[in-house]
Amino acid sequence: MKVLVAVKRVIDYNVKIRVKPDHSDVDLTNVKMAMNPFCEIAVEEAVRLKEKGVATEIVAVTVGPKAAQEQLRTALALGADRAIHVETDAHVESLAVAKLLKGVVDEERPDLVILGKQAIDTDNNQTGQMLAALTGMGQGTFASEIAFGDGVEEGQVRVTREIDGGLQSIALKLPAVVTTDLRLNEPRYAKLPDIMKAKKKPLETTTPEALGVAVTGGLTLLKVETPAERKGGVKVGSVDELVDKLKNEAKVL
Amino acid sequence: MRTLVLAEHHEGRLAAGTAHVVAAARAIGGEVDVLIAGENVAGVAEAAARLDGVSRVRVADNAAYAHQLAEPLADLLVQLAEDYSHVLAAASTDGKNVLPRVAALKDVSQISEILSVESADTFKRPIYAGNAIATVQSSDSLKVITVRTTAFDAVGESGTATIEALAFVADSDLSRFIGEELAHNERPELSGARVVISGGRGMGNGDNFKLLNGIADKLGAAVGASRAAVDAGYVPNDMQVGQTGKIVAPDLYIAVGISGAIQHLAGMKDSKVIVAINKDDDAPIFQVADYGLVGDLFEILPELEQKL
């Protein structure tokens, strides 16, 4: 089975972001970048499927600027076999990313596509669902478990999903799209020898034009602001004082 | 201009979030219709018809929609979308699952988790875990939008909408429901509770969460948790508050043994009053807390329960 994994280069999750003074966007100059945490989980899951003998080939793909090749090399170091870089400097909305990934899916014909459930920069939570729609595949979003053969027929995948009230299990016909939730697995770290080996793995570059996709979207970003700041409150000395303040000052009890 | 709201319902009851999504739809303006898709949902339809500002409740009652699977539900919404300028759903796991599929099938962008309606085509939404607020404008003919329910006040329940049945049945063989495990408890639902008390890694183990239950009972509060507490296996994941869990904005949020990582703050920093109980004087949670109490939670919690 061939698995396609989509990864995204985003600001590192520990970084405290700054809004540009002209409110045009978040300032990303000289900021530490990394692979989106949900994408790391997607890569790890693909690698585990290969270790179990379910997956035979893992292809990592990203859409983004030249620098995003760093994240593809990370995916290769973690166990992906080869990588595809759809190179563009444009700001690409989820729908356009999904269209570009559909172009890659049409060429690669994977049996399973794994993505993170959301990128921690745009917080959209859209691309996997949109890719499933465009390719006519079933979708298993917010997955905390991906299983084959276990209660499902050949040619299907069982996905356990994290839903608001608990967990839901569904069977999807392959090929299918799955998006990862945080509890799916714990990603491993890339070892130095693997990082060295990853430099020799194939990395193919393509463009939106070659895939026949226009990256312009229907949304315009008008303004980015810092949210209203909460002002630090007071420290109280005892439980009595706390209860008193909540009753008489905050009036929430 | 006409808006279709996809209603959410569980076990024969209309989810509280729907009244908040209808409020967002009314802020956009124009007529508001509500879609109920499910099996044996007559009661849910009646509840939706009582929501203020709803003109029509459209009901798709069929086994195909019984478990809100994305594929048949999206096909149904695409069928209906012709009549509408806006399609809205709550930014719950159901709404997040199906709406992007609808948007892609209609070849339009989706706007996720809006906080406010600036005009019929312009909306505010959080990015970077709520550390920035983006104002976005859509030029698409159909606006597909999910709504952060805690950012809109629920509409009242004195409406008298008409109810009509829909005949279209989406037939999809892409997915099949196998089963579900739902966490049941008597406390209010986390995302709609007036008071939330949450525990973090500082709780030490799952058993100690009982210390929160007594206080929750006295306050009529829901019990939440940080991601650290969920990952450590103390409590199930549907209790998680944060960027990757539930977003809450109660009148009172009590964070116990929670350090206050960015990802947790994204889920609760719009609460009206925040109380932090933590033994670490330097914990970041104190920077957002209105009232902080530094000390051992194992001494503080029993005392607090007794004094409430």
XYZ file of C-alpha atoms in Angstrom:
561
model
C 0.000 0.000 0.000
C 1.254 3.444 -0.923
C 0.787 6.205 1.648
C 0.943 9.915 0.848
C 1.640 12.248 3.789
C 1.169 16.000 3.535
C 3.302 18.190 5.800
C 3.385 21.941 6.428
C 6.131 24.319 7.507
C 4.813 26.572 10.273
C 6.091 28.778 13.066
C 7.417 26.643 15.950
C 4.627 25.997 18.463
C 6.625 27.432 21.373
C 7.201 30.811 19.746
C 5.260 33.803 21.003
C 4.072 35.454 17.817
C 4.233 39.172 16.931
C 1.732 41.026 14.793
C 3.342 43.376 12.226
C 3.007 47.072 13.135
C 0.983 47.726 9.954
C -1.470 44.933 10.924
C -0.982 43.223 7.558
C -0.071 39.832 9.039
C 1.975 38.030 11.673
C 5.698 38.812 11.490
C 7.620 35.694 10.435
C 11.057 37.235 9.848
C 13.809 35.524 11.852
C 11.297 33.307 13.619
C 11.990 29.636 14.296
C 10.036 27.422 11.914
C 9.257 23.723 12.225
C 7.021 20.947 10.957
C 3.417 21.422 12.108
C 2.912 19.098 15.142
C -0.156 17.392 13.631
C 1.877 16.684 10.472
C 4.622 15.046 12.564
C 1.961 12.678 13.877
C 0.854 11.958 10.293
C 4.431 11.085 9.281
C 4.893 8.905 12.365
C 1.680 7.010 11.619
C 2.781 6.353 8.034
C 6.159 5.086 9.269
C 4.452 2.789 11.788
C 2.212 1.412 9.016
C 5.368 0.626 7.047
C 6.979 -1.022 10.055
C 3.876 -3.199 10.445
C 4.176 -4.253 6.807
C 0.929 -2.502 5.822
C 2.517 0.350 3.891
C 5.135 -0.338 1.231
C 6.025 3.188 0.200
C 5.691 6.561 1.918
C 5.667 9.744 -0.141
C 5.858 13.056 1.711
C 4.512 16.177 0.048
C 4.492 19.855 0.943
C 3.211 23.051 -0.622
C 5.246 26.141 0.138
C 8.394 28.175 -0.379
C 11.875 26.775 -1.073
C 12.620 26.648 2.663
C 9.819 24.113 3.187
C 12.211 21.495 1.756
C 13.695 21.415 5.281
C 10.443 19.891 6.531
C 10.436 17.385 3.668
C 13.998 16.370 4.624
C 12.742 15.927 8.199
C 9.975 13.640 6.922
C 12.566 11.671 4.919
C 14.783 11.358 8.002
C 11.808 10.024 9.960
C 11.191 7.294 7.385
C 9.480 8.634 4.269
C 10.915 7.104 1.074
C 10.724 10.118 -1.198
C 9.348 13.624 -1.261
C 7.491 16.002 -3.553
C 7.772 19.758 -3.169
C 5.083 21.904 -4.760
C 7.022 25.139 -4.777
C 5.249 28.477 -4.444
C 5.874 31.692 -2.541
C 2.226 32.666 -2.746
C -0.092 32.654 0.255
C -2.074 29.488 -0.468
C -5.522 28.944 1.065
C -6.679 25.509 2.205
C -8.832 25.001 -0.889
C -5.874 25.676 -3.205
C -3.643 23.365 -1.120
C -6.316 20.681 -1.448
C -6.403 21.203 -5.232
C -2.606 20.958 -5.448
C -2.649 17.799 -3.327
C -5.359 16.383 -5.585
C -2.957 16.935 -8.494
C -0.320 14.930 -6.630
C -2.868 12.238 -5.683
C -3.914 11.911 -9.343
C -0.285 11.243 -10.299
C 0.770 9.099 -7.345
C -2.439 7.075 -6.815
C -1.878 6.458 -3.078
C -4.154 4.050 -1.163
C -4.177 6.274 1.897
C -3.523 9.978 2.382
C -2.651 11.162 5.892
C -2.692 14.815 6.932
C -2.699 16.644 10.258
C -6.133 17.778 11.412
C -5.068 21.420 11.427
C -2.067 23.682 11.004
C -1.238 25.613 14.156
C -0.785 28.884 12.240
C -4.050 29.300 10.326
C -5.991 26.909 12.625
C -8.305 26.168 9.683
C -8.919 22.428 10.008
C -10.046 22.187 6.356
C -7.447 20.740 3.978
C -8.003 17.004 4.604
C -11.768 17.302 4.284
C -11.405 19.374 1.109
C -8.942 16.914 -0.426
C -11.337 14.041 0.329
C -14.160 15.967 -1.360
C -12.120 16.807 -4.471
C -10.812 13.271 -4.915
C -14.178 11.676 -4.143
C -12.690 9.756 -1.208
C -14.159 9.006 2.204
C -12.702 10.927 5.148
C -11.642 9.921 8.649
C -10.988 13.174 10.490
C -9.470 13.666 13.982
C -8.172 10.085 14.067
C -6.894 8.605 17.304
C -6.536 5.123 15.785
C -6.032 3.764 12.270
C -6.455 0.003 11.792
C -6.606 -2.525 8.989
C -8.262 -5.939 9.036
C -9.511 -5.385 12.565
C -13.284 -5.655 12.116
C -13.229 -4.255 8.596
C -13.063 -5.942 5.223
C -10.161 -6.043 2.821
C -9.914 -2.750 0.975
C -11.154 -0.750 3.963
C -9.607 1.126 6.846
C -11.091 1.482 10.321
C -10.658 4.919 11.840
C -11.440 5.828 15.445
C -12.304 9.508 15.599
C -12.231 11.936 18.501
C -15.663 13.583 18.603
C -17.126 16.031 21.128
C -18.936 13.387 23.173
C -16.169 10.753 23.087
C -15.014 8.421 20.312
C -16.577 7.204 17.066
C -15.418 4.325 14.847
C -16.027 4.284 11.119
C -14.964 2.113 8.188
C -13.771 3.849 5.035
C -13.405 2.426 1.564
C -9.841 2.767 0.271
C -8.399 4.974 -1.046
C -9.280 7.314 1.805
C -8.139 10.494 3.524
C -7.334 10.473 7.245
C -6.452 13.473 9.424
C -4.569 13.013 12.675
C -5.459 14.066 16.192
C -2.814 14.482 18.871
C -3.439 11.176 20.560
C -2.892 9.044 17.457
C 0.756 8.455 18.372
C 3.890 9.957 19.848
C 6.261 11.015 17.049
C 9.868 9.827 17.225
C 12.939 12.003 16.848
C 15.112 11.745 13.757
C 18.534 10.221 14.480
C 21.681 11.802 13.063
C 22.533 8.900 10.685
C 18.957 9.042 9.353
C 19.238 12.790 8.849
C 22.436 12.189 6.841
C 20.772 9.430 4.789
C 17.724 11.640 4.160
C 19.928 14.038 2.199
C 20.351 11.351 -0.459
C 16.673 10.405 -0.723
C 14.813 11.631 -3.830
C 13.104 15.008 -3.603
C 11.182 16.031 -6.689
C 10.031 19.600 -7.274
C 6.941 20.707 -9.123
C 4.880 23.890 -9.359
C 1.191 24.885 -9.164
C 1.420 25.725 -12.888
C 2.652 22.216 -13.721
C -0.264 20.798 -11.738
C -2.652 23.187 -13.509
C -3.885 24.813 -10.292
C -4.422 28.545 -9.736
C -3.422 29.412 -6.178
C -5.630 32.493 -5.905
C -8.490 32.106 -3.447
C -11.768 33.706 -2.509
C -10.570 35.219 0.768
C -8.773 38.505 1.396
C -6.937 39.088 4.655
C -7.904 42.634 5.595
C -6.237 42.981 8.978
C -4.433 41.068 11.711
C -4.634 42.348 15.285
C -3.396 41.335 18.690
C -6.335 40.173 20.813
C -7.438 42.292 23.745
C -4.900 41.641 26.464
C -6.077 40.225 29.789
C -4.658 42.265 32.581
C -2.920 40.296 35.261
C -5.058 40.086 38.360
C -4.266 39.801 42.028
C -2.924 37.000 44.162
C -4.972 36.196 47.217
C -3.579 34.825 50.434
C -6.200 32.301 51.477
C -9.222 30.285 50.403
C -11.443 32.590 52.473
C -10.179 35.620 50.620
C -10.684 33.850 47.283
C -14.297 32.916 48.045
C -14.948 36.447 49.331
C -13.551 38.039 46.153
C -15.514 35.705 43.888
C -18.730 36.484 45.778
C -18.407 40.202 46.394
C -15.957 41.580 43.851
C -16.341 39.386 40.756
C -19.908 38.392 41.678
C -19.652 35.042 39.913
C -20.688 32.855 42.843
C -29.546 36.733 1.176
C -30.543 33.545 2.899
C -28.596 31.496 5.458
C -28.785 27.775 6.112
C -27.729 26.638 9.587
C -26.766 23.002 9.978
C -28.199 22.042 13.372
C -26.319 19.762 15.696
C -28.121 17.161 17.738
C -27.246 14.144 19.845
C -29.481 11.366 21.150
C -32.685 13.115 20.093
C -31.805 16.494 21.603
C -30.906 19.715 19.839
C -27.359 20.734 20.874
C -27.145 24.019 22.778
C -24.632 25.359 20.249
C -27.281 25.625 17.516
C -28.974 28.620 19.200
C -25.600 30.404 19.133
C -25.065 29.636 15.438
C -28.552 31.004 14.663
C -27.471 34.192 16.470
C -24.475 34.460 14.125
C -26.793 33.857 11.150
C -29.083 36.673 12.315
C -26.067 38.990 12.607
C -25.386 38.340 8.910
C -28.971 39.365 8.075
C -31.591 37.920 5.720
C -33.731 34.850 6.214
C -32.461 31.991 8.376
C -33.338 28.350 7.762
C -32.205 25.427 9.894
C -31.390 21.977 8.518
C -31.923 18.923 10.694
C -30.380 15.794 9.218
C -30.632 12.536 11.125
C -32.878 9.609 11.921
C -36.059 10.023 14.006
C -35.464 13.723 14.502
C -39.032 15.067 14.765
C -38.400 16.232 18.342
C -35.184 17.968 17.347
C -37.010 19.741 14.495
C -39.663 21.029 16.924
C -36.970 22.367 19.248
C -35.245 24.102 16.316
C -38.556 25.646 15.175
C -38.814 27.427 18.542
C -35.505 29.275 18.068
C -36.053 33.013 17.533
C -35.397 34.285 14.039
C -35.690 30.963 12.215
C -38.103 31.034 9.271
C -38.003 27.410 8.131
C -36.774 24.145 9.589
C -35.910 21.685 6.841
C -35.802 18.072 7.942
C -33.921 15.226 6.266
C -35.035 12.202 8.271
C -33.241 9.131 7.003
C -30.959 6.364 8.248
C -28.275 7.698 5.878
C -27.782 10.676 8.208
C -28.071 8.766 11.505
C -24.458 9.244 12.587
C -23.666 12.555 10.904
C -21.128 10.950 8.574
C -19.464 13.624 6.457
C -20.005 12.069 3.028
C -23.831 11.798 2.892
C -24.279 14.986 4.941
C -22.048 16.996 2.599
C -23.922 15.678 -0.447
C -27.205 16.769 1.142
C -25.866 20.240 1.963
C -24.522 20.651 -1.571
C -28.008 19.845 -2.923
C -29.556 22.532 -0.718
C -26.798 25.143 -1.053
C -28.212 26.490 -4.350
C -30.872 28.389 -2.394
C -28.455 30.074 0.009
C -25.834 32.798 0.249
C -24.401 31.457 3.524
C -24.090 27.997 5.091
C -23.226 27.929 8.801
C -22.467 25.274 11.400
C -20.954 25.254 14.869
C -17.171 24.825 15.018
C -17.743 21.530 16.821
C -16.226 18.241 15.679
C -19.356 17.630 13.544
C -19.286 21.063 11.922
C -15.533 20.946 11.338
C -15.880 17.518 9.771
C -18.548 18.259 7.194
C -18.399 21.935 6.213
C -14.967 21.969 4.506
C -16.195 19.037 2.399
C -19.217 21.106 1.363
C -17.021 24.126 0.581
C -14.692 22.094 -1.652
C -17.606 20.455 -3.481
C -18.973 23.960 -4.149
C -15.459 25.187 -5.081
C -15.436 27.961 -2.461
C -13.192 28.749 0.510
C -14.327 28.125 4.058
C -14.011 30.562 6.937
C -13.338 28.648 10.146
C -14.503 29.428 13.644
C -15.665 33.044 13.294
C -15.746 35.262 16.402
C -17.810 38.089 14.942
C -19.735 39.195 11.886
C -18.445 42.540 10.572
C -20.716 42.463 7.510
C -22.315 39.836 5.279
C -18.927 39.074 3.696
C -16.425 40.093 6.401
C -15.652 38.164 9.563
C -13.162 38.000 12.411
C -11.490 34.739 13.357
C -8.626 33.645 15.607
C -5.313 32.412 14.195
C -2.100 31.172 15.865
C -3.945 29.581 18.798
C -5.911 32.767 19.419
C -2.780 34.897 19.698
C -3.881 36.979 16.711
C -7.275 37.925 15.317
C -7.654 38.046 11.538
C -10.329 40.003 9.669
C -11.132 38.213 6.421
C -13.363 39.128 3.511
C -14.882 36.566 1.182
C -15.651 37.230 -2.483
C -17.174 33.772 -2.977
C -20.830 33.614 -4.029
C -21.481 31.074 -1.272
C -19.971 31.692 2.152
C -19.298 28.501 4.084
C -18.592 29.303 7.721
C -18.093 27.570 11.051
C -18.946 29.554 14.174
C -17.232 29.667 17.565
C -20.391 29.284 19.611
C -19.003 30.908 22.783
C -18.533 34.171 20.843
C -22.282 34.605 20.165
C -25.149 34.811 22.671
C -27.845 32.179 22.137
C -31.142 33.327 20.595
C -34.358 32.906 22.598
C -36.943 30.156 22.245
C -40.219 31.860 21.357
C -40.090 31.313 17.593
C -42.674 29.558 15.417
C -40.872 28.411 12.286
C -42.514 26.157 9.739
C -41.228 22.608 9.454
C -40.856 20.923 6.079
C -39.606 17.488 5.147
C -36.913 16.998 2.502
C -37.096 14.073 0.136
C -33.511 14.013 -1.166
C -31.443 11.132 0.160
C -27.699 11.125 -0.344
C -26.393 7.691 -1.144
C -22.732 7.265 -0.285
C -20.850 4.006 0.066
C -17.572 5.683 1.025
C -18.002 5.328 4.779
C -19.842 3.189 7.275
C -20.542 3.740 10.969
C -19.154 1.005 13.231
C -19.751 2.219 16.760
C -19.167 4.894 19.339
C -18.096 5.255 22.940
C -19.625 8.282 24.567
C -18.608 9.608 27.954
C -21.737 10.107 30.040
C -22.046 12.231 33.129
C -24.659 14.370 34.836
C -22.666 17.568 34.814
C -23.367 20.359 32.326
C -21.760 20.122 28.905
C -18.253 21.597 28.976
C -18.644 24.095 26.144
C -21.919 25.519 27.469
C -21.282 25.495 31.242
C -21.458 28.736 33.285
C -18.633 27.540 35.516
C -15.753 25.248 34.548
C -13.193 23.748 36.888
C -10.205 22.104 35.205
C -7.319 20.024 36.431
C -3.852 19.681 34.975
C -0.780 17.568 35.465
C -0.554 18.898 39.007
C -3.539 16.705 39.932
C -1.053 13.821 40.052
C -3.452 11.071 38.946
C -6.985 10.400 37.721
C -8.302 9.563 41.179
C -7.480 13.032 42.446
C -9.889 14.521 39.907
C -12.549 13.505 42.452
C -11.351 16.504 44.448
C -12.747 18.676 41.658
C -16.095 16.868 41.534
C -17.256 18.056 44.965
C -16.578 21.670 44.025
C -18.155 21.178 40.592
C -21.314 19.811 42.247
C -21.588 22.818 44.551
C -21.098 25.288 41.689
C -23.041 23.418 38.998
C -19.796 23.384 37.058
C -18.433 21.223 34.265
C -15.075 19.539 34.834
C -12.330 20.035 32.247
C -8.682 19.148 31.915
C -5.465 20.314 30.321
C -3.832 18.345 27.531
C -1.119 17.266 29.955
C -3.726 15.632 32.205
C -5.347 13.884 29.238
C -2.031 12.698 27.803
C -1.019 11.376 31.217
C -4.182 9.245 31.107
C -5.839 10.906 34.114
C -9.093 11.671 32.273
C -10.682 11.014 28.843
C -9.865 13.324 25.949
C -13.343 14.792 25.579
C -12.617 16.756 28.778
C -9.695 18.560 27.181
C -9.818 22.358 27.037
C -7.446 23.990 24.554
C -6.508 24.690 20.963
C -6.781 21.001 20.181
C -9.693 20.307 22.530
C -12.744 22.359 23.430
C -12.993 26.141 23.503
C -14.856 27.411 26.561
C -15.811 30.899 27.707
C -17.667 30.463 31.017
C -18.389 33.154 33.630
C -15.892 31.484 35.931
C -12.962 29.258 34.994
C -10.958 27.640 37.777
C -7.597 26.209 36.672
C -6.114 23.798 39.183
C -2.567 22.499 38.797
C -2.410 23.883 35.252
C 0.723 25.793 34.235
C -0.984 27.720 31.428
C 0.690 26.665 28.166
C -0.282 28.615 25.004
C -2.311 25.655 23.764
C -4.416 25.579 26.955
C -4.897 29.343 27.115
C -6.274 29.243 23.550
C -9.194 27.239 24.909
C -10.153 29.339 27.936
C -8.722 32.847 27.902
C -12.046 34.411 26.912
C -13.587 33.295 30.210
C -15.048 36.213 32.191
C -13.220 35.488 35.441
C -10.213 33.179 35.706
C -8.989 31.685 38.973
C -5.655 29.869 39.147
C -4.628 27.519 41.923
C -1.010 26.440 41.544
C 1.952 25.794 43.778
C 4.370 27.401 41.291
C 4.373 31.147 41.873
C 5.851 31.712 38.381
C 3.348 29.606 36.420
C 2.207 31.527 33.285
C -1.430 30.910 34.234
C -1.083 33.662 36.866
C -0.503 36.194 34.067
C -4.058 35.733 32.832
C -5.769 34.871 36.116
C -7.940 37.490 37.798
C -7.418 35.741 41.115
C -4.453 33.546 41.884
C -3.850 31.380 44.901
C -0.369 29.958 45.366
C -0.340 26.749 47.355
C -0.824 23.011 47.510
C -4.005 22.049 45.684
C -4.442 19.008 47.928
C -4.933 21.355 50.876
C -6.750 24.118 49.008
C -9.384 22.032 47.180
C -10.951 20.369 50.263
C -10.989 23.713 52.061
C -12.590 25.411 49.056
C -15.250 22.723 48.778
C -16.070 23.114 52.449
C -16.332 26.904 52.276
C -18.570 27.109 49.211
